[in-house]
Coordinates of N, CA and C in Angstrom, one line a residue:
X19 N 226.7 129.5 66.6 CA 225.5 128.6 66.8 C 224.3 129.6 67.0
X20 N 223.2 128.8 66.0 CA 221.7 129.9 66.8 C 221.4 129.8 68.0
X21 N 221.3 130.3 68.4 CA 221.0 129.3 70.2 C 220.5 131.2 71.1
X22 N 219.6 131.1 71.5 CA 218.9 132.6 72.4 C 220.3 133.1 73.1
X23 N 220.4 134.2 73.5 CA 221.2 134.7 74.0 C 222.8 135.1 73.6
X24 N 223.4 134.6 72.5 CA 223.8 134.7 72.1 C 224.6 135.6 70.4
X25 N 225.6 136.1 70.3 CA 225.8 137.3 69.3 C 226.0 136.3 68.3
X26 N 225.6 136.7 67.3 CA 225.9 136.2 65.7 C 226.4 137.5 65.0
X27 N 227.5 136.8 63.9 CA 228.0 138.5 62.8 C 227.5 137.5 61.7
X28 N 226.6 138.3 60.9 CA 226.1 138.2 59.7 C 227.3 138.5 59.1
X29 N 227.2 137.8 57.3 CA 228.2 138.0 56.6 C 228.8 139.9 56.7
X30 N 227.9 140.3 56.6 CA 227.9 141.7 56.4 C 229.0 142.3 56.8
X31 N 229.3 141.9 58.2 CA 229.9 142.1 59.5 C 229.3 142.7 60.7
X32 N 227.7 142.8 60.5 CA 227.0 143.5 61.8 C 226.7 142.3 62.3
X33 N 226.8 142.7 63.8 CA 226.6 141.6 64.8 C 225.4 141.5 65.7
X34 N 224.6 140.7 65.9 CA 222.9 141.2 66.6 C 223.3 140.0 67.9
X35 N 222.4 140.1 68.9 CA 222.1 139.6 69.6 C 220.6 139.0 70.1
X36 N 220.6 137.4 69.7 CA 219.8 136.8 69.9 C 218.9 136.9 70.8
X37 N 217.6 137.5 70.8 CA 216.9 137.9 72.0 C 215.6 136.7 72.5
X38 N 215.1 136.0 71.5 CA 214.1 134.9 71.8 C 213.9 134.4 70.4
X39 N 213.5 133.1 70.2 CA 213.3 132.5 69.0 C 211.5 131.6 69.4
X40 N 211.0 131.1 67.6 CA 210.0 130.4 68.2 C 209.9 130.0 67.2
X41 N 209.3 128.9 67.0 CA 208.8 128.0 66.1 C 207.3 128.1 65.3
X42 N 207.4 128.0 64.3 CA 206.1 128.8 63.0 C 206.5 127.8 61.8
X43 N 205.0 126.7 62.1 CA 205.0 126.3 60.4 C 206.7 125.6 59.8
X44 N 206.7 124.7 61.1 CA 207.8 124.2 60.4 C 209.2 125.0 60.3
X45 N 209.8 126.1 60.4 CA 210.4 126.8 60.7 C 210.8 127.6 62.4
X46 N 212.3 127.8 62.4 CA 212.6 128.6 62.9 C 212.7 129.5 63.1
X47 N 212.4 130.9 64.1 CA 212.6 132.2 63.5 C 213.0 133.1 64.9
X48 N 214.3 133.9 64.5 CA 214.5 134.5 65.5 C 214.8 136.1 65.9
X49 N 214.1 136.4 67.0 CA 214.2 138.2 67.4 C 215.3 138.4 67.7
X50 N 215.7 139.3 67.0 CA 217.2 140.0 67.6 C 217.4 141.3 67.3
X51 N 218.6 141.7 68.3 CA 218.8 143.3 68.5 C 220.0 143.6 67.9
X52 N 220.6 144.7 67.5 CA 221.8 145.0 66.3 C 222.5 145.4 68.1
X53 N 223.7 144.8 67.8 CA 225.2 145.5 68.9 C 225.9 145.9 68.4
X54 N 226.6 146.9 69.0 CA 227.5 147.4 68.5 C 228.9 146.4 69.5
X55 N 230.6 146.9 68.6 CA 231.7 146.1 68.7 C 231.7 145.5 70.6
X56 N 231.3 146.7 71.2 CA 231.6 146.5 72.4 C 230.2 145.8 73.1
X57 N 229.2 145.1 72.3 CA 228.1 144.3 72.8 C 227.2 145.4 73.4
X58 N 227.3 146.4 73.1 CA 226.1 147.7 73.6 C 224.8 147.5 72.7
X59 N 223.9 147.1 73.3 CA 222.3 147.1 71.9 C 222.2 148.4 71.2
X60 N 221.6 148.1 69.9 CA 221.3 149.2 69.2 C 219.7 149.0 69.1
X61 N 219.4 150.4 68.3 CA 217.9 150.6 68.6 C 217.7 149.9 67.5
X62 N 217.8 148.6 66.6 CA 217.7 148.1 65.4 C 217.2 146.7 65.8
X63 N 216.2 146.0 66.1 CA 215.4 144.9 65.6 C 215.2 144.1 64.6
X64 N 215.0 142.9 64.4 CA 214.8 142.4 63.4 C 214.6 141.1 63.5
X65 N 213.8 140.2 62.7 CA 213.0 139.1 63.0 C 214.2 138.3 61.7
X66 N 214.9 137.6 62.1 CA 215.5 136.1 61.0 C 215.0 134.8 61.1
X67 N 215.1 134.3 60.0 CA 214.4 133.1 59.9 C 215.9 132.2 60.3
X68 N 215.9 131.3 60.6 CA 217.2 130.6 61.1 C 217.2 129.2 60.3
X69 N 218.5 129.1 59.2 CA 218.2 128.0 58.0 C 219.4 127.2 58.3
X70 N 219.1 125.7 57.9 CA 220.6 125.2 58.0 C 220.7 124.4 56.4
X71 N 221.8 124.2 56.2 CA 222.8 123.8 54.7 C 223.2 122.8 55.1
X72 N 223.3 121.7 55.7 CA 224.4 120.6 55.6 C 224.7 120.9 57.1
X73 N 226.0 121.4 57.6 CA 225.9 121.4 58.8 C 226.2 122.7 59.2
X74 N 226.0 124.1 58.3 CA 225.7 124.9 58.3 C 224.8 125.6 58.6
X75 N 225.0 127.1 59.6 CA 223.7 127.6 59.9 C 223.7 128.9 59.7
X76 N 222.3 129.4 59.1 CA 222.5 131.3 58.8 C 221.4 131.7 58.8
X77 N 221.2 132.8 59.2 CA 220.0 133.7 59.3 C 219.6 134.5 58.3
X78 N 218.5 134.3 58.0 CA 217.6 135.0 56.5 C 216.9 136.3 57.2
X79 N 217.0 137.2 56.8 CA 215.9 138.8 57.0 C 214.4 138.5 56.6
X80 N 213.6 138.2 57.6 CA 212.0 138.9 57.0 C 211.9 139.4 56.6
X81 N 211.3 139.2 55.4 CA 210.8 141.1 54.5 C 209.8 140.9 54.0
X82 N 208.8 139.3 54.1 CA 207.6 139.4 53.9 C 206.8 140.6 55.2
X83 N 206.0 141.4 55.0 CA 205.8 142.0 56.0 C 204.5 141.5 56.7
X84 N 203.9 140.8 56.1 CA 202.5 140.1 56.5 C 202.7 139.5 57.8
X85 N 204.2 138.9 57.2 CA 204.5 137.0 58.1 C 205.2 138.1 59.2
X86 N 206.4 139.4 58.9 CA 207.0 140.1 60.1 C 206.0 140.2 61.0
X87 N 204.7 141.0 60.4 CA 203.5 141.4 61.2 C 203.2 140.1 62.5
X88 N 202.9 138.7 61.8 CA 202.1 138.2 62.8 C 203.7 137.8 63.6
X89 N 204.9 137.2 63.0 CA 205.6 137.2 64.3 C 206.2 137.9 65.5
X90 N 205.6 139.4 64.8 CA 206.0 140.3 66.0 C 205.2 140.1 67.3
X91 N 203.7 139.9 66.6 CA 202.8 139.9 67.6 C 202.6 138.4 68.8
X92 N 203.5 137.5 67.9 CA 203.7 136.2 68.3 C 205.3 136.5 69.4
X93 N 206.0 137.2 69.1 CA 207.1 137.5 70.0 C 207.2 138.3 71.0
X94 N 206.0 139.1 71.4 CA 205.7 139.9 72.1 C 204.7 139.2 73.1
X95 N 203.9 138.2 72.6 CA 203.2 137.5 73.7 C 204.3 136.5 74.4
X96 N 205.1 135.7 73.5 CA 206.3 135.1 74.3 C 206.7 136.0 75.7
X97 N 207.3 137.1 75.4 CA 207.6 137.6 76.2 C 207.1 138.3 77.5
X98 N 205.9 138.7 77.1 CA 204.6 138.8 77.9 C 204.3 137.7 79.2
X99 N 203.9 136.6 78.4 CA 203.7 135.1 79.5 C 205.4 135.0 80.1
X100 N 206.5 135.3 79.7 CA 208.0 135.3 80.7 C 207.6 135.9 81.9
X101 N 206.9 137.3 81.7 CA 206.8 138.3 82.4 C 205.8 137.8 83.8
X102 N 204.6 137.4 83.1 CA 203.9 137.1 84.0 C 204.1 135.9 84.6
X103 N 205.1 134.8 83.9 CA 205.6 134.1 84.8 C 206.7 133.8 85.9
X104 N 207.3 135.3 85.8 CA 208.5 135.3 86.2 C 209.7 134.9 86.1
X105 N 209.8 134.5 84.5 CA 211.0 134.2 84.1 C 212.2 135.3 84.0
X106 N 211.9 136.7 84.5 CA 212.9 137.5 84.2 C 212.9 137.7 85.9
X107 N 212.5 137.6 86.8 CA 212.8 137.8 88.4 C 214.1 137.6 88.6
X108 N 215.1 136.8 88.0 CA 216.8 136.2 88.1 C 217.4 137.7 87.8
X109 N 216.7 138.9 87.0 CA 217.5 139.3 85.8 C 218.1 140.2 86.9
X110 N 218.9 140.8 86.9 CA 220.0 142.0 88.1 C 219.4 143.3 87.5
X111 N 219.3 144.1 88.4 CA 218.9 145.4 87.9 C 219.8 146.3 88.4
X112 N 220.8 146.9 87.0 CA 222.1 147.6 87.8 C 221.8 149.1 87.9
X113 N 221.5 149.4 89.3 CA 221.0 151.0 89.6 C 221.9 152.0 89.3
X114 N 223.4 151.4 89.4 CA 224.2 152.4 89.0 C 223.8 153.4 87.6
X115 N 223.6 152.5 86.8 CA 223.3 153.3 85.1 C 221.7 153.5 85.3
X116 N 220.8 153.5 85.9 CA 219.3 153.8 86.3 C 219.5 155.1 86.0
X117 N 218.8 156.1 85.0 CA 218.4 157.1 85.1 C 217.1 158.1 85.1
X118 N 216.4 156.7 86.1 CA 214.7 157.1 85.9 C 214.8 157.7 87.1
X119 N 213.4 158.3 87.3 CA 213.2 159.1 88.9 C 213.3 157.8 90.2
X120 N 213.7 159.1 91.1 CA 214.0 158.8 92.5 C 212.2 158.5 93.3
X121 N 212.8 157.3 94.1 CA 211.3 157.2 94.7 C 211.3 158.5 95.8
X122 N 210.2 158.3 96.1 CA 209.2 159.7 96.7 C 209.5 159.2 98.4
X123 N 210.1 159.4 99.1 CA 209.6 159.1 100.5 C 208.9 159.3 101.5

């Protein structure tokens, strides 16, 4: 199922993880990140358009880069207004794997 949050395997067999979707012109389209087997993100991005067949559903690659352009900039304000609304305050912040600096006391 398309649905945010969730892993899809493209025919290929690479698997991404649904990061936010949004609506453009009558279409669906959604940001996602490449995982590897064990659900670890990879540094690979990518904007799909999200199509259905009957009662089939599959994801198309951007490759216009005009249209990539403006919905990156459209997917980055999404997430922006999350931020400043505090839709990510729930999110757990696990310090064990934290490997930024130590605060200053």
């Amino acid at each position: 199922m398309i649905e945010v949050g969730n892993i899809v395997t493209l025919e290929n067999g690479q698997e991404y993880l649904l990061l936010e979707q949004l609506e453009k012109d009558a279409k669906t389209y959604v940001y996602a990140v490449g995982v590897l087997e064990d659900e670890t993100p990879t540094d690979e991005f990518l904007i799909f358009e999200a199509m259905k067949s009957g009662e089939e559903e599959f994801l198309k690659n951007v490759n216009d880069k005009e249209l990539y352009d403006t919905l990156i900039e459209e997917f980055k304000d999404i997430v922006a207004d999350k931020v400043v609304n505090g839709d990510f305050d729930d999110v757990e912040f696990d310090s064990e794997n934290y490997e930024g600096e130590e605060e200053a006391n």
